[in-house]
PDB file of C-alpha atoms in Angstrom:
ATOM      1  CA  MET A   1      32.697  35.932  35.492  1.00 53.00           C
ATOM      2  CA  THR A   2      29.492  34.277  36.588  1.00 61.00           C
ATOM      3  CA  GLN A   3      26.901  36.874  37.323  1.00 69.00           C
ATOM      4  CA  LEU A   4      27.458  36.579  41.309  1.00 81.00           C
ATOM      5  CA  ALA A   5      31.096  37.782  40.806  1.00 86.00           C
ATOM      6  CA  VAL A   6      29.738  40.886  38.290  1.00 91.00           C
ATOM      7  CA  GLU A   7      27.241  41.319  41.117  1.00 92.00           C
ATOM      8  CA  TRP A   8      29.762  41.694  44.406  1.00 92.00           C
ATOM      9  CA  LEU A   9      31.767  44.078  42.238  1.00 95.00           C
ATOM     10  CA  LEU A  10      29.275  46.531  41.245  1.00 96.00           C
ATOM     11  CA  GLU A  11      28.352  46.545  45.042  1.00 95.00           C
ATOM     12  CA  GLU A  12      31.276  47.253  46.030  1.00 96.00           C
ATOM     13  CA  LEU A  13      32.373  50.264  43.293  1.00 97.00           C
ATOM     14  CA  ARG A  14      28.903  51.737  44.332  1.00 97.00           C
ATOM     15  CA  GLY A  15      30.305  52.556  47.511  1.00 95.00           C
ATOM     16  CA  VAL A  16      33.423  53.997  46.038  1.00 96.00           C
ATOM     17  CA  VAL A  17      31.533  55.863  43.189  1.00 98.00           C
ATOM     18  CA  GLU A  18      29.352  58.706  43.084  1.00 96.00           C
ATOM     19  CA  CYS A  19      27.640  57.851  40.124  1.00 98.00           C
ATOM     20  CA  PRO A  20      25.575  54.832  38.410  1.00 98.00           C
ATOM     21  CA  VAL A  21      27.824  51.688  38.087  1.00 98.00           C
ATOM     22  CA  VAL A  22      25.957  49.506  35.753  1.00 97.00           C
ATOM     23  CA  THR A  23      26.514  46.607  33.263  1.00 96.00           C
ATOM     24  CA  LEU A  24      24.798  47.843  29.542  1.00 94.00           C
ATOM     25  CA  VAL A  25      25.056  51.303  29.063  1.00 91.00           C
ATOM     26  CA  PRO A  26      21.928  53.446  29.960  1.00 91.00           C
ATOM     27  CA  ARG A  27      19.344  53.737  27.393  1.00 89.00           C
ATOM     28  CA  LYS A  28      18.714  57.370  29.027  1.00 88.00           C
ATOM     29  CA  ALA A  29      21.616  59.872  29.087  1.00 80.00           C
ATOM     30  CA  VAL A  30      23.724  59.836  32.248  1.00 88.00           C
ATOM     31  CA  GLU A  31      26.336  62.621  32.723  1.00 94.00           C
ATOM     32  CA  LEU A  32      28.558  60.100  34.460  1.00 98.00           C
ATOM     33  CA  PHE A  33      28.815  56.446  34.793  1.00 98.00           C
ATOM     34  CA  VAL A  34      30.926  53.092  35.136  1.00 98.00           C
ATOM     35  CA  ARG A  35      30.405  49.755  32.891  1.00 98.00           C
ATOM     36  CA  VAL A  36      31.519  46.835  34.444  1.00 98.00           C
ATOM     37  CA  ASP A  37      32.089  44.150  31.701  1.00 95.00           C
ATOM     38  CA  ALA A  38      33.202  40.921  32.518  1.00 92.00           C
ATOM     39  CA  ALA A  39      34.297  38.061  30.435  1.00 89.00           C
ATOM     40  CA  ALA A  40      34.036  34.222  31.616  1.00 86.00           C
ATOM     41  CA  ILE A  41      35.718  32.763  34.623  1.00 86.00           C
ATOM     42  CA  THR A  42      38.549  30.483  35.053  1.00 89.00           C
ATOM     43  CA  ALA A  43      38.612  28.188  38.352  1.00 91.00           C
ATOM     44  CA  LYS A  44      41.816  28.335  39.889  1.00 91.00           C
ATOM     45  CA  ALA A  45      41.846  26.405  42.749  1.00 92.00           C
ATOM     46  CA  PRO A  46      39.000  24.394  44.875  1.00 92.00           C
ATOM     47  CA  THR A  47      37.917  27.659  46.601  1.00 92.00           C
ATOM     48  CA  LEU A  48      39.536  30.252  43.924  1.00 93.00           C
ATOM     49  CA  GLN A  49      38.284  31.893  40.261  1.00 93.00           C
ATOM     50  CA  SER A  50      39.242  35.022  38.153  1.00 94.00           C
ATOM     51  CA  GLY A  51      38.122  36.812  35.431  1.00 93.00           C
ATOM     52  CA  LEU A  52      39.173  39.203  32.938  1.00 96.00           C
ATOM     53  CA  VAL A  53      37.474  42.539  33.468  1.00 97.00           C
ATOM     54  CA  ALA A  54      36.957  45.776  32.039  1.00 98.00           C
ATOM     55  CA  ILE A  55      35.990  48.884  34.237  1.00 98.00           C
ATOM     56  CA  GLN A  56      35.134  51.827  31.567  1.00 98.00           C
ATOM     57  CA  VAL A  57      33.752  55.381  32.980  1.00 98.00           C
ATOM     58  CA  TYR A  58      31.839  57.724  30.470  1.00 97.00           C
ATOM     59  CA  GLY A  59      31.075  61.229  30.639  1.00 98.00           C
ATOM     60  CA  ALA A  60      30.636  64.475  28.998  1.00 96.00           C
ATOM     61  CA  ASP A  61      33.263  66.141  31.699  1.00 98.00           C
ATOM     62  CA  LEU A  62      36.856  64.893  30.731  1.00 98.00           C
ATOM     63  CA  GLU A  63      38.040  65.417  34.273  1.00 98.00           C
ATOM     64  CA  ALA A  64      35.771  63.670  35.627  1.00 98.00           C
ATOM     65  CA  VAL A  65      36.236  60.877  33.986  1.00 98.00           C
ATOM     66  CA  ILE A  66      39.697  60.536  34.805  1.00 98.00           C
ATOM     67  CA  ASP A  67      39.459  61.066  38.397  1.00 99.00           C
ATOM     68  CA  THR A  68      36.535  58.728  38.756  1.00 99.00           C
ATOM     69  CA  ILE A  69      38.624  55.998  36.857  1.00 99.00           C
ATOM     70  CA  GLN A  70      41.736  56.977  39.002  1.00 98.00           C
ATOM     71  CA  THR A  71      39.812  56.765  41.857  1.00 98.00           C
ATOM     72  CA  ILE A  72      38.149  52.874  41.452  1.00 98.00           C
ATOM     73  CA  ARG A  73      41.823  51.962  39.699  1.00 98.00           C
ATOM     74  CA  LEU A  74      43.462  52.748  43.158  1.00 96.00           C
ATOM     75  CA  HIS A  75      40.804  51.049  45.529  1.00 96.00           C
ATOM     76  CA  LEU A  76      41.154  47.261  43.434  1.00 96.00           C
ATOM     77  CA  ILE A  77      45.030  47.963  43.877  1.00 95.00           C
ATOM     78  CA  ASP A  78      44.094  48.489  47.317  1.00 92.00           C
ATOM     79  CA  GLY A  79      42.546  45.397  48.087  1.00 86.00           C
ATOM     80  CA  ALA A  80      40.234  46.805  50.811  1.00 84.00           C
ATOM     81  CA  PHE A  81      37.069  45.429  49.810  1.00 88.00           C
ATOM     82  CA  HIS A  82      34.365  46.777  51.875  1.00 85.00           C
ATOM     83  CA  ARG A  83      31.182  45.373  50.820  1.00 85.00           C
ATOM     84  CA  SER A  84      31.912  42.025  50.221  1.00 83.00           C
ATOM     85  CA  ASP A  85      34.067  39.398  51.413  1.00 88.00           C
ATOM     86  CA  LYS A  86      34.074  37.145  48.034  1.00 91.00           C
ATOM     87  CA  LEU A  87      36.205  39.514  46.397  1.00 94.00           C
ATOM     88  CA  LEU A  88      39.721  38.798  47.034  1.00 94.00           C
ATOM     89  CA  GLY A  89      42.213  40.965  44.975  1.00 94.00           C
ATOM     90  CA  TRP A  90      43.087  42.817  41.355  1.00 96.00           C
ATOM     91  CA  ASP A  91      45.792  42.299  39.333  1.00 96.00           C
ATOM     92  CA  GLU A  92      46.204  45.221  36.672  1.00 97.00           C
ATOM     93  CA  GLU A  93      46.386  44.276  33.490  1.00 97.00           C
ATOM     94  CA  ALA A  94      46.185  48.004  31.444  1.00 96.00           C
ATOM     95  CA  GLY A  95      45.814  51.229  33.492  1.00 95.00           C
ATOM     96  CA  PRO A  96      43.682  53.681  32.685  1.00 97.00           C
ATOM     97  CA  HIS A  97      43.659  55.265  29.454  1.00 98.00           C
ATOM     98  CA  ASP A  98      41.603  56.490  26.413  1.00 97.00           C
ATOM     99  CA  PHE A  99      39.137  54.086  24.542  1.00 96.00           C
ATOM    100  CA  PRO A 100      36.712  55.909  22.628  1.00 95.00           C
ATOM    101  CA  ASP A 101      33.293  55.144  21.792  1.00 90.00           C
ATOM    102  CA  PRO A 102      32.488  55.574  18.182  1.00 92.00           C
ATOM    103  CA  ASP A 103      28.821  55.654  18.653  1.00 87.00           C
ATOM    104  CA  THR A 104      29.176  58.386  21.726  1.00 86.00           C
ATOM    105  CA  PRO A 105      31.917  60.917  20.124  1.00 88.00           C
ATOM    106  CA  ASP A 106      30.643  63.137  22.298  1.00 91.00           C
ATOM    107  CA  ILE A 107      31.327  61.757  25.493  1.00 95.00           C
ATOM    108  CA  PHE A 108      34.489  60.588  26.641  1.00 98.00           C
ATOM    109  CA  ARG A 109      35.408  57.058  28.027  1.00 97.00           C
ATOM    110  CA  TRP A 110      38.573  55.415  29.394  1.00 98.00           C
ATOM    111  CA  GLN A 111      39.073  51.848  30.585  1.00 98.00           C
ATOM    112  CA  ILE A 112      40.944  50.155  32.809  1.00 98.00           C
ATOM    113  CA  THR A 113      41.531  46.121  32.603  1.00 98.00           C
ATOM    114  CA  GLY A 114      42.906  43.464  34.764  1.00 97.00           C
ATOM    115  CA  GLU A 115      42.184  39.985  36.643  1.00 96.00           C
ATOM    116  CA  LEU A 116      39.642  39.786  38.915  1.00 96.00           C
ATOM    117  CA  PHE A 117      40.008  37.222  41.829  1.00 95.00           C
ATOM    118  CA  THR A 118      37.055  35.961  44.280  1.00 94.00           C
ATOM    119  CA  THR A 119      35.653  32.828  46.071  1.00 91.00           C
ATOM    120  CA  LEU A 120      34.515  30.485  44.171  1.00 83.00           C
ATOM    121  CA  THR A 121      31.934  29.288  46.154  1.00 74.00           C
TER     122      THR A 121
END
């Protein structure tokens, strides 16, 4: 997705959860964080674009990881975006599931994926 669309989503999620929301895994250990990974966008109409987004929650506490991913999921499904009128909708492709990271075996990682719809302009 365009950098701007990712920024809109990051800003939205930062208002929903109480942990860092980033696009890269932090170099310094963080107890709990959300990582947003977005693919290229596709224009759907003159004013509409969409792209596949993976949202991953990392943390040492499984309950906190699952609670955080579920909070994000329900917010996206609800579609009541508060921080940007550029975010238009979310179509879930895969609900919350365990997605172990081989580089961090002592940390839990759960993921959801979906198509994020935003304005093209």
